[in-house]
Structures are given as C-alpha cells and as structure tokens.
XYZ file of C-alpha atoms in Angstrom:
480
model
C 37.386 -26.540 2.963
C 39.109 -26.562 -0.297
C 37.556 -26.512 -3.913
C 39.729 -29.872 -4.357
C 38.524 -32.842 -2.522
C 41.045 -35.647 -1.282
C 41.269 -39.083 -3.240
C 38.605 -41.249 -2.606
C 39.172 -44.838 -5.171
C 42.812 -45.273 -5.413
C 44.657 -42.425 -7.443
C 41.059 -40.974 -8.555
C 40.890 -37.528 -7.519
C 37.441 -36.807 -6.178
C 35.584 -33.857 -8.891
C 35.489 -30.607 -7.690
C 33.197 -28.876 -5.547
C 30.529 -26.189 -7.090
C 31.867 -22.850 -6.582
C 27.917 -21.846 -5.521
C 24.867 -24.327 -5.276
C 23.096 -25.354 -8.485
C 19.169 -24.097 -9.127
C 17.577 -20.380 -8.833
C 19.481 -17.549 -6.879
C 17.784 -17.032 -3.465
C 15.979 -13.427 -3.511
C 17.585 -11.216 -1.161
C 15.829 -8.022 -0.654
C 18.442 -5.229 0.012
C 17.525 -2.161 2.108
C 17.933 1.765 0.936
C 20.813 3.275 2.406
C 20.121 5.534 5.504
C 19.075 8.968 4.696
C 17.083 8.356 1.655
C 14.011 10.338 1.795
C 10.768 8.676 2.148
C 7.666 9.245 -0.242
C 4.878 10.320 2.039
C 0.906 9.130 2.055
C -2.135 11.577 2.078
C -2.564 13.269 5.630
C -6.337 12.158 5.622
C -4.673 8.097 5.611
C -5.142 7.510 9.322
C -8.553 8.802 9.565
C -9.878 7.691 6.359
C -8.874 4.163 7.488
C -10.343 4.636 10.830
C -13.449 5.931 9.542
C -15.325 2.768 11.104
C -14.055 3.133 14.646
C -14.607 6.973 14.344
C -18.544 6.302 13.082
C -18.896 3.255 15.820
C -17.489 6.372 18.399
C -19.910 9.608 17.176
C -22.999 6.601 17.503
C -22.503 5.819 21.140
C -21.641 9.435 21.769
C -25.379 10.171 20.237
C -26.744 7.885 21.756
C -25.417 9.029 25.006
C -26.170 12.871 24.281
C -30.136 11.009 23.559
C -30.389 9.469 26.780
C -28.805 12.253 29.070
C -30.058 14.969 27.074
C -27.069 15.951 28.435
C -25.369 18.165 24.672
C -22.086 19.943 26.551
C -20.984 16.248 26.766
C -21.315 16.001 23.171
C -19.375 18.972 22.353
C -16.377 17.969 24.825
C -16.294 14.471 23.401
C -16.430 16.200 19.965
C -13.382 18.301 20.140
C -11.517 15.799 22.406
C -12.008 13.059 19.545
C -10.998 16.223 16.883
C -7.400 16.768 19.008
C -6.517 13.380 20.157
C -7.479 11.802 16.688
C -5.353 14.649 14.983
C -2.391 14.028 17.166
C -2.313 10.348 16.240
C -2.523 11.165 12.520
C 0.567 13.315 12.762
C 2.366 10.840 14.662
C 1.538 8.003 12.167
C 1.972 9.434 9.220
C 5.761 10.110 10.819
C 6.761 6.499 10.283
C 4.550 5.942 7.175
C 5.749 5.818 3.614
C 7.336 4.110 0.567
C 10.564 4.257 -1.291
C 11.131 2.827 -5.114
C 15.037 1.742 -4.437
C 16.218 0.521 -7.312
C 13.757 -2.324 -9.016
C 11.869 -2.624 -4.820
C 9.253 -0.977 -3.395
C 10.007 -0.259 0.067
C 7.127 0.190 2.200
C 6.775 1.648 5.894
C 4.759 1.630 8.476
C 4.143 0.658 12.478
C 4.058 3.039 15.152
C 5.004 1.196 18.172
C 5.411 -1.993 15.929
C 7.496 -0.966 13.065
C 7.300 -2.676 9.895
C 9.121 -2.496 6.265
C 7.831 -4.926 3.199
C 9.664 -5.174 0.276
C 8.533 -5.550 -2.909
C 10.404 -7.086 -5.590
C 9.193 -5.195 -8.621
C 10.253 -8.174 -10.937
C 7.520 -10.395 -10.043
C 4.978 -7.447 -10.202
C 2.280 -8.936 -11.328
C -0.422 -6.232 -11.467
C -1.371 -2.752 -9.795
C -4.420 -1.845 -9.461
C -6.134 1.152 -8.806
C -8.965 1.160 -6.347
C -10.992 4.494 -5.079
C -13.126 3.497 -1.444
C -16.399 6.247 -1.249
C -14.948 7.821 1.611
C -11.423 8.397 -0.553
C -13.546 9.490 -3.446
C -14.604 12.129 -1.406
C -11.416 13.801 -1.135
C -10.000 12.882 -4.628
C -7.893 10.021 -3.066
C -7.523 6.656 -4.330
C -5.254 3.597 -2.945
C -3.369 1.100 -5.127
C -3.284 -3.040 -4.669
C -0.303 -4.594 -5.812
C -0.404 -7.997 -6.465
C 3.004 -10.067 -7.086
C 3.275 -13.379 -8.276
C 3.634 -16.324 -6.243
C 1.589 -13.731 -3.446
C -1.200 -14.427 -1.267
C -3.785 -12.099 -2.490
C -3.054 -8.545 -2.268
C 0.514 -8.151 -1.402
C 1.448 -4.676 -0.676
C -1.260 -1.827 -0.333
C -0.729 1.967 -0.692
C -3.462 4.198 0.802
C -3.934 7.114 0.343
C -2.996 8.951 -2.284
C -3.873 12.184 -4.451
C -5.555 10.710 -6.929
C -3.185 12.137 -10.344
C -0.259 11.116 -8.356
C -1.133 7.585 -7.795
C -1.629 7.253 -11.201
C 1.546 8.276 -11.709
C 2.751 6.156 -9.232
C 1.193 2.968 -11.187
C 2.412 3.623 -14.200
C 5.822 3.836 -12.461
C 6.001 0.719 -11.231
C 4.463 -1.533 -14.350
C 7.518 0.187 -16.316
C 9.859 -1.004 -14.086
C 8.617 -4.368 -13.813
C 8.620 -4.067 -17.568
C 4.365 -4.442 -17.779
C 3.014 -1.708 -18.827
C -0.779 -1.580 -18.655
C -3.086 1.159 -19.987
C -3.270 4.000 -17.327
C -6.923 4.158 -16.323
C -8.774 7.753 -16.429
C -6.951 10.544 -15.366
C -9.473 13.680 -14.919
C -10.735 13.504 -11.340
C -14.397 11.482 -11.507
C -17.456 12.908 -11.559
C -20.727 12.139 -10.560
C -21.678 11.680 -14.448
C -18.081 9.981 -15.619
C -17.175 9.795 -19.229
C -16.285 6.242 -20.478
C -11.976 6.281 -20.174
C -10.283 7.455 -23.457
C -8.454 3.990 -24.775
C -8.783 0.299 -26.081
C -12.642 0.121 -27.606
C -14.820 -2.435 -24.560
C -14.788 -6.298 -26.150
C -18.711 -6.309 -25.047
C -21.394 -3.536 -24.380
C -21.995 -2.109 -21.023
C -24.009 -4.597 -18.539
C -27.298 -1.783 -17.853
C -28.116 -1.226 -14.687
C -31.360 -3.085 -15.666
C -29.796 -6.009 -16.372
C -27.305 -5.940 -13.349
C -30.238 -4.998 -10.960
C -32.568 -8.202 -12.275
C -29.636 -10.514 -12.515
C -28.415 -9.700 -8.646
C -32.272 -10.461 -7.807
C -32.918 -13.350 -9.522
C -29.187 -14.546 -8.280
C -30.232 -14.211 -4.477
C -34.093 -15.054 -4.837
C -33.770 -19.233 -4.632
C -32.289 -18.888 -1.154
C -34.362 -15.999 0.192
C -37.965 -17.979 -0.784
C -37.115 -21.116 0.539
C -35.504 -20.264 3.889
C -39.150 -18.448 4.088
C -40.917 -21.521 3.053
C -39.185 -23.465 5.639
C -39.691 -21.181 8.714
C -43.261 -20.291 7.670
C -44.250 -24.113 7.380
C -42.313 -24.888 10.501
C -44.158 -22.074 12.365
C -47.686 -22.739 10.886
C -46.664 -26.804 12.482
C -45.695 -26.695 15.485
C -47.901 -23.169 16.217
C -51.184 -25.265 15.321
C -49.875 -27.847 17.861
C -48.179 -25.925 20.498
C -50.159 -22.290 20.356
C -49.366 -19.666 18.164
C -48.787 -17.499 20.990
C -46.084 -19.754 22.908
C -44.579 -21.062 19.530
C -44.065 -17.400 18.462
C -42.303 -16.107 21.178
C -39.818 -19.344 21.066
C -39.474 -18.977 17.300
C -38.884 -14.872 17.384
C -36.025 -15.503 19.751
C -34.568 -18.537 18.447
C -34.996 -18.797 14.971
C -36.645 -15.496 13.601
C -34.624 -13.397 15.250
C -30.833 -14.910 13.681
C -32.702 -15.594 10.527
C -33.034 -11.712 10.277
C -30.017 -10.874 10.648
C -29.301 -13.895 7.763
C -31.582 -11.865 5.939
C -30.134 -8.592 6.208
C -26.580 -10.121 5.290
C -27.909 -11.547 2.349
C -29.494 -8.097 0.785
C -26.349 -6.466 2.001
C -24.398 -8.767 0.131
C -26.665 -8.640 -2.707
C -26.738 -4.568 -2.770
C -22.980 -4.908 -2.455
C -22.135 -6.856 -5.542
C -24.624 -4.698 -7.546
C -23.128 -1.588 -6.231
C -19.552 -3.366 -7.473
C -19.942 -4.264 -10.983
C -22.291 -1.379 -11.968
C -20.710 0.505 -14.837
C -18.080 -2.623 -15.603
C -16.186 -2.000 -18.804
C -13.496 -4.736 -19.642
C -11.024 -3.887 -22.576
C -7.813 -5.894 -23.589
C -4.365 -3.626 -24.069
C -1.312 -5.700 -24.989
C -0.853 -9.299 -22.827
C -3.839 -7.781 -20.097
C -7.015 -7.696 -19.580
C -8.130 -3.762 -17.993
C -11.841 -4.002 -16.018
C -13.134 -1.051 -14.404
C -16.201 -1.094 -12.532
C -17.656 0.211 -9.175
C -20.521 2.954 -8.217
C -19.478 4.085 -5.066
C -15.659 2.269 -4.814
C -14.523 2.613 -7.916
C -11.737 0.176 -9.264
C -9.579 -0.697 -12.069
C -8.247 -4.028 -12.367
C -5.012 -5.379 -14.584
C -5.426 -9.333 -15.576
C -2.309 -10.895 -17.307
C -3.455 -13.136 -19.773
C -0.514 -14.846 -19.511
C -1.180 -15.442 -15.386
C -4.634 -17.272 -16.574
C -4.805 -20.401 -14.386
C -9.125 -21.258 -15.355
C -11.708 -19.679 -16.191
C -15.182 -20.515 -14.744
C -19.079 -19.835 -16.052
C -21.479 -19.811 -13.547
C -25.537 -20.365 -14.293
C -27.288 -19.342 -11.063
C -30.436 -21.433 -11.717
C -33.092 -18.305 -12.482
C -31.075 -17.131 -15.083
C -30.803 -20.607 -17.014
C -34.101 -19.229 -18.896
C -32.883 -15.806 -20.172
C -29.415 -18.043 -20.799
C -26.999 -15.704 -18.613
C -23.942 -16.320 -17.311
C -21.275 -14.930 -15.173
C -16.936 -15.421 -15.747
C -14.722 -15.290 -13.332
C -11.139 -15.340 -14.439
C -8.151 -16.887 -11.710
C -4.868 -15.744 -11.738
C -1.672 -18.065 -10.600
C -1.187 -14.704 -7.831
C -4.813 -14.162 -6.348
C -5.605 -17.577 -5.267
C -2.355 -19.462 -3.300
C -4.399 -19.967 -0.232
C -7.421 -21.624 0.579
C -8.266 -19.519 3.165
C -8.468 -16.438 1.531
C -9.481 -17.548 -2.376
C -10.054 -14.281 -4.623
C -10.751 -13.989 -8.478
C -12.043 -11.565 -11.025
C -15.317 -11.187 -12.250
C -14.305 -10.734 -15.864
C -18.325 -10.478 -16.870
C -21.172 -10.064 -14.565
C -24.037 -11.100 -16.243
C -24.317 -11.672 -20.255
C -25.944 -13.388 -22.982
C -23.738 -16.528 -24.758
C -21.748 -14.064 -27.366
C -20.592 -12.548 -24.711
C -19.522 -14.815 -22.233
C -17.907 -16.632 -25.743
C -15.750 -13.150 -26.556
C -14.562 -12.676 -22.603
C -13.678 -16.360 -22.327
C -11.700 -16.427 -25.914
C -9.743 -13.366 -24.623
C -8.829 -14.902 -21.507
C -7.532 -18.054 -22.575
C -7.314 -18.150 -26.801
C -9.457 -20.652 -29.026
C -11.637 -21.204 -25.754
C -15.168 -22.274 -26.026
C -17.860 -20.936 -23.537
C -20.117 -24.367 -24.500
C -18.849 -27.764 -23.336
C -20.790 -31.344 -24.247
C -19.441 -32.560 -20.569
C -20.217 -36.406 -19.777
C -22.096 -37.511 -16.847
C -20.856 -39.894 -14.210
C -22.298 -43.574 -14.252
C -26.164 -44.305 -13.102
C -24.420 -45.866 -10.030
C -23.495 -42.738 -8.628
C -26.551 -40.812 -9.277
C -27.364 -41.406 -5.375
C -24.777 -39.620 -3.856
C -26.092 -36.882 -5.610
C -29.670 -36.698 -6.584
C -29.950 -33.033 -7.458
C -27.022 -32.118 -9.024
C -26.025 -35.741 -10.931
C -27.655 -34.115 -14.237
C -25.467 -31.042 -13.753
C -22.245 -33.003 -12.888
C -19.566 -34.220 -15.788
C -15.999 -33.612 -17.092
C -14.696 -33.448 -20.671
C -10.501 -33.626 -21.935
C -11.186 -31.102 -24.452
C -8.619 -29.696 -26.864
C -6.986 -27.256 -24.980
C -8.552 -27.335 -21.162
C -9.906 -29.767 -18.750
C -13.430 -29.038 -18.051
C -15.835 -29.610 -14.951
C -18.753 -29.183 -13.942
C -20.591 -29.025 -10.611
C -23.587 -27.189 -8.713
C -27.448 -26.838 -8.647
C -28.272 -24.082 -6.714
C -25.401 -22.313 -9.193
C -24.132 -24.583 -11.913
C -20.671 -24.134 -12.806
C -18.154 -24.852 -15.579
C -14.319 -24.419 -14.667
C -12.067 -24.756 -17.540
C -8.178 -25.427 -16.797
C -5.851 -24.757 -19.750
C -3.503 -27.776 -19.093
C -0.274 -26.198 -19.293
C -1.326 -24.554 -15.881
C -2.195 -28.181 -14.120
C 0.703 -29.327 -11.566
C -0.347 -32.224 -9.856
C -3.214 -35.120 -10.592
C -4.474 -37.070 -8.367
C -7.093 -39.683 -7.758
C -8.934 -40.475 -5.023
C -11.244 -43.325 -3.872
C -13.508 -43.452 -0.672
C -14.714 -46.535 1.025
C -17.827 -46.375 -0.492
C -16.496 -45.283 -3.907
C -14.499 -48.351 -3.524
C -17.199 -50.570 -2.915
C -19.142 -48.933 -6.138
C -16.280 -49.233 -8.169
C -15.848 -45.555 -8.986
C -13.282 -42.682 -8.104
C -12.465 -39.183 -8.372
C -9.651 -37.380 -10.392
C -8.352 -34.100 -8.383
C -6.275 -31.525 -11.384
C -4.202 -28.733 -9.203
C -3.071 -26.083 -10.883
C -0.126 -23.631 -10.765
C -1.278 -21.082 -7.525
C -4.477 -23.043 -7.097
C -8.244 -22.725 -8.087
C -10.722 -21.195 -5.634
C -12.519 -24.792 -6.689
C -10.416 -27.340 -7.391
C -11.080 -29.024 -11.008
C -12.312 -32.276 -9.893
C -14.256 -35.143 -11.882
C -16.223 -36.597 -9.152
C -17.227 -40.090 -9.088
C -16.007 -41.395 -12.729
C -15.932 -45.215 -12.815
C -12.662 -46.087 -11.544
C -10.770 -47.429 -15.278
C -12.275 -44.498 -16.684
C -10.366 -42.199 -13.846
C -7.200 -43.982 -13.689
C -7.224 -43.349 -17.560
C -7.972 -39.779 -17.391
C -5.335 -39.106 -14.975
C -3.032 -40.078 -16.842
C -4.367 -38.677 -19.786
C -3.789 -35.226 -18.062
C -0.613 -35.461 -17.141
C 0.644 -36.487 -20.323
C -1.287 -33.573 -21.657
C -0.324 -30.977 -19.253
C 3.579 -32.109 -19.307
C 3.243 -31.220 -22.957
C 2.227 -27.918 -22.833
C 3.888 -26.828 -20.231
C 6.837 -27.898 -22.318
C 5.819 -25.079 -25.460
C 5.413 -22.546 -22.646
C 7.996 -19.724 -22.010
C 7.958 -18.944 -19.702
C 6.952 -21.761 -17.640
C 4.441 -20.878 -15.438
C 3.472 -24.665 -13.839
C-alpha cells in the first residue's frame, strides 16, 4: 500500500498515512550474537539450591540405616548420592549463566527445558543483594533484581562469590543509570561491623525490643485459639467423658491445631531472625535497608517508586505506642497473588516511625485525625468500627482498617489510577457506599473507605480524582 491514499470527497486527497504507528516503541529484546562467552555461576549453585531435597534424602536414608541397623547401606547410598549429585551439577552448570549485552541482562538456564530471560536494564528498578545461611557458609551470596512494571522478583542470580556479586550490582545500577550505595564489602563475620556509608536515619531496633515486639505481635492469636479449644474440651469432656472426648479431640482438632501452632512460632522465629540487626539509611533518590541474622540482605527502595506507605499497631503494642512501616513499591506488588513489600521499620517508638515515613514519601505525617463511618454502619462491624475511617489529607489519601492489627495506609495521590465506588445491596438499603483508590502497580491492601454515607463517597471520589489528576500532572516522570 502506498503512503498516499486515493481521493475520498471529490478532488480532496485523503492525508497521508503514518510512516510508523503513533504511542511508545514496542520493547524488543535482541539476543547476543553466537559465540559470546557466557558469565558462569558458583559450582556449589545446584546443590546449594537443592539443599532441601538433599536433607529430605540423608533423613530417610537415617532413618532406614535406624531401622535395618543395616550401616553398609548407608555408606553406598552416601557415595552414590556424592557421584550422581556431582554429575548433575556439572551438567547444569553447562547451560547456566548470564551475559550483560549491551544495556540486557541475558540470563540462562534449563537442562532439558532450556530457558533465556532478558532483562532490560532500563527499567532496572533495584538489585538487591541477598546471602541464604547455607550461601553464607561458603562466602556466596545471590542477587534479586527487580524491574519495573515486574511481578515481584524478576530475574534471580544465585550463586555467586560474594566480592564479585558486588561487583556485579554495582554494574548493573550504572548502566541503568541508578546507582545505589554498594553494601559491605569485607566477607561477614560472625561479629559484623556496621557498613562504612550514609549515617542510619534511626538507632538500631535491639534485639530486646525485636524479641518482645515479635511476642507480643503473635500472643493475641496463640491465647485465644487456647481459650477456645480448652473451653470446648472442658464442655463437651464433662458431657461426653474426658476419656472418649480426648481421643476425638487429639485426632481431630488437637492434633492440626499443633501443627497451627508450630507454623505460627516458626513464622514468628522467622521474622525475628529477618529484621534482627536492620539498619535503614537514605543515599541519593533510595532508601538502603540491611537486615537479616542468618540470611542476610540488603535492600534498594526508590523513593521515587513509593506507591503507600502503611503503619501497622498490632494491638499489644498500642500501650508501649509501637509501630511497624512497610513501604510498597509500583514493581513489588502487580499481582494479587503474590503481594510483597518492605518492612522499612520493624518496631519503633512515634519519632521514628515519623523520620522513616517523611523519608519515604516527603512532608508525610505518621499521625492522621481519620473520620469514622456513620453510627449506621457500626453493625457490620462491631469490633473494628472505632478503628475504621479515611481522611483527604494534604498530600495522601489515608485509611484505616483492622483490630486484631490496626492499620494506616497512606497513598500519595499522584500514584492513584483508578477510583471507584461501590455499593452492596445492603449498603444500598442503608444508604452508604464504599470508595475503592488503585494505585499505579497496586497495594497489597487496596486503599478503601468502607461504608461512608453514600453523598459523602460520591463526593470523595471525585475529590480524588481531581486531586490525583493534578499531581500526576507536576510529576516527571509520570509514574500513574
């Protein structure tokens, strides 16, 4: 087809076609040429990430030298595991490895099912630096990178020598053109030195602290699933038997709610064992957090990625006046099935929740005067209608929601897309409604006012958009 189109009114010529379509080029991802050789991983990768088939192995190989007595078997299945697993390592680590082509990262992998990612370097959004136990070990570490407009972790390089992946990271932030401060570089001890850099914007969370505030976090839920299985044995034990009602309860009830329990301390052990020794510093346009006991990890925020920031008050620490931030980025949280954020602060006092929350998003406040919903829909919520409200402050929109953990999420506007607002039958009936704010890669929560008296919603809905269309306007750029 030509660029000049026939006559279409009389002697009017028609206007010319676009030589190319109008908007965005399309990304096309372009391949290294053949022969370009490939940056290898750590020889210790494919066992280090097999460590939990290898452990789940050597236990039912003990527990079959236990039963047999039978220790020649052992041995055999020992050195059989030792060659078989070594051939496989050599074998994988033939087809595994990365190339920097250019402003990609070209990664490889797949044995059977081969695989190459590419990642465009432009839209790096962070790298982070993370060191698992069993990597530690060896002096290895393994680096995230995160790219905007990603579903969590994008791309993931592991293993590597520890010196050379921080090498590696500081690589790729200059090419993207974000250069972060390079965590640590002396191989970590047992006894680690603080990182040489930026001074911390708030003291070091103690142990202490941590330890009590992971307790008093997990406590509530602990105590009253107890309360409710020891009141529903003592019940239907002084009606049934004890003796009956026992042996039901161990294997119906007791039994899962064991396991329930043992998840729960895990989890709580866990996120102790995470944010112990958490330093957060600010170098440039990012926020750098470090943290970890056993896996170690350094973390790069963009300030300028900030979609909300959220305060939460588990309800035992309301006394001593703690709370926790979590900072979300427009990268880490694009799908609703796998949500992530950053704990910028695990437990502190108001000054500094108030310091971490003013360097994540400038000028903002860590106390909000939120307003309640009306009497009439006090109800549908019983417990929580107290701690339920929303405020159009100066620079975010603010909710709040939860009992059990009461939480503030505060949404800069310029990062709000869409507003919506929604009415149930019943809402309907009650005359009230809820206003939905989505933001620019999503909140692991979404910012919702819920169950505002229906003028009032229609009014703040359109309140935030006009607000949100005009910052988004000053921003460059435009992230929403």
């Amino acid at each position: 087809m030509s660029a000049e189109a026939g006559p279409v009114h009389g002697d009017e010529p028609a206007p010319p076609l676009s030589p190319a379509p109008y908007g965005p080029v399309p990304y096309a991802p372009s391949a290294p040429p053949e022969g370009v050789q490939r940056q290898r991983l750590h020889p210790l990768t494919p066992l280090l990430e097999s460590v939990r088939f290898l452990t789940a192995a050597a236990a039912a190989v003990g527990l079959q030298m236990f039963t047999s007595r039978n220790f020649l078997f052992a041995v055999y299945a020992a050195v059989a595991a030792a060659v078989v697993g070594g051939i496989a390592s050599l074998i994988a680590l033939q087809f595994r490895g990365f190339v920097i082509w250019g402003r990609e990262l070209h990664i490889y992998g797949g044995v059977f099912t081969r695989s190459h990612r590419t990642v465009p370097l432009d839209r790096l959004q962070s790298v982070d630096l993370v060191r698992p136990l069993r990597a530690r070990v060896f002096g290895l570490a393994q680096l995230n990178i995160e790219v905007a407009g990603g579903d969590g972790t994008d791309a993931r390089l592991a293993y590597l020598k520890h010196d050379r992946a921080l090498e590696l990271r500081s690589e790729l932030l200059s090419i993207a053109g974000r250069p972060g401060a390079a965590p640590q570089t002396a191989v970590e001890s047992t006894e680690e030195a603080p990182a040489a850099g930026p001074a911390p914007l708030v003291p070091p969370v103690t142990v202490r602290k941590l330890a009590v505030a992971s307790l008093l976090e997990a406590l509530p839920v602990q105590l009253t699933a107890l309360l409710v299985f020891g009141t529903a044995f003592a019940v239907t034990g002084s009606i049934f038997g004890f003796t009956q009602v026992a042996t039901a309860l161990w294997f119906g009830f007791f039994a899962p709610a064991l396991l329930g329990y043992l998840q729960s301390t895990v989890q709580m052990v866990n996120r102790f064992l995470r944010n112990c020794r958490f330093r957060i510093t600010r170098d440039g346009g990012n926020l750098l957090i470090e943290r970890g006991l056993t896996d170690t990890s350094h973390e790069t925020v963009p300030v300028d990625r900030v979609t909300a920031v959220s305060f939460d008050e588990p309800i035992l620490w309301r006394r001593k006046d703690w709370r926790r931030v979590e900072v979300w980025t427009a990268a880490v949280a694009q799908s609703a099935a796998v949500v992530k954020s950053t704990t910028a602060l695990p437990v502190g006092t108001p000054d500094e929740v108030s310091t971490v929350a003013a360097e994540a998003v400038p000028e903002l406040s860590s106390v909000f005067a939120v307003e309640q919903p009306p009497r009439r829909a006090r109800w549908r919520m019983p417990l929580r209608w107290k701690r339920t409200g929303a405020l159009l402050d100066e620079k975010v929109f603010v909710v709040r929601h939860g009992w059990w953990v009461n939480t503030y999420a505060a949404v800069p506007y310029a990062r709000i897309q869409s507003v919506r607002v929604v009415q149930g039958p019943i809402q309907r009936m009650q005359g009230l409604a809820s206003v939905h704010a989505m933001t620019a890669g999503g909140v692991g929560h979404t910012a919702t006012a819920a169950h505002r008296d229906v003028v009032e919603a229609v009014a703040m809905a359109a309140e935030l958009r006009k607000r949100a269309d005009a910052a988004a306007a000053l921003e460059a750029p435009r992230l929403s």
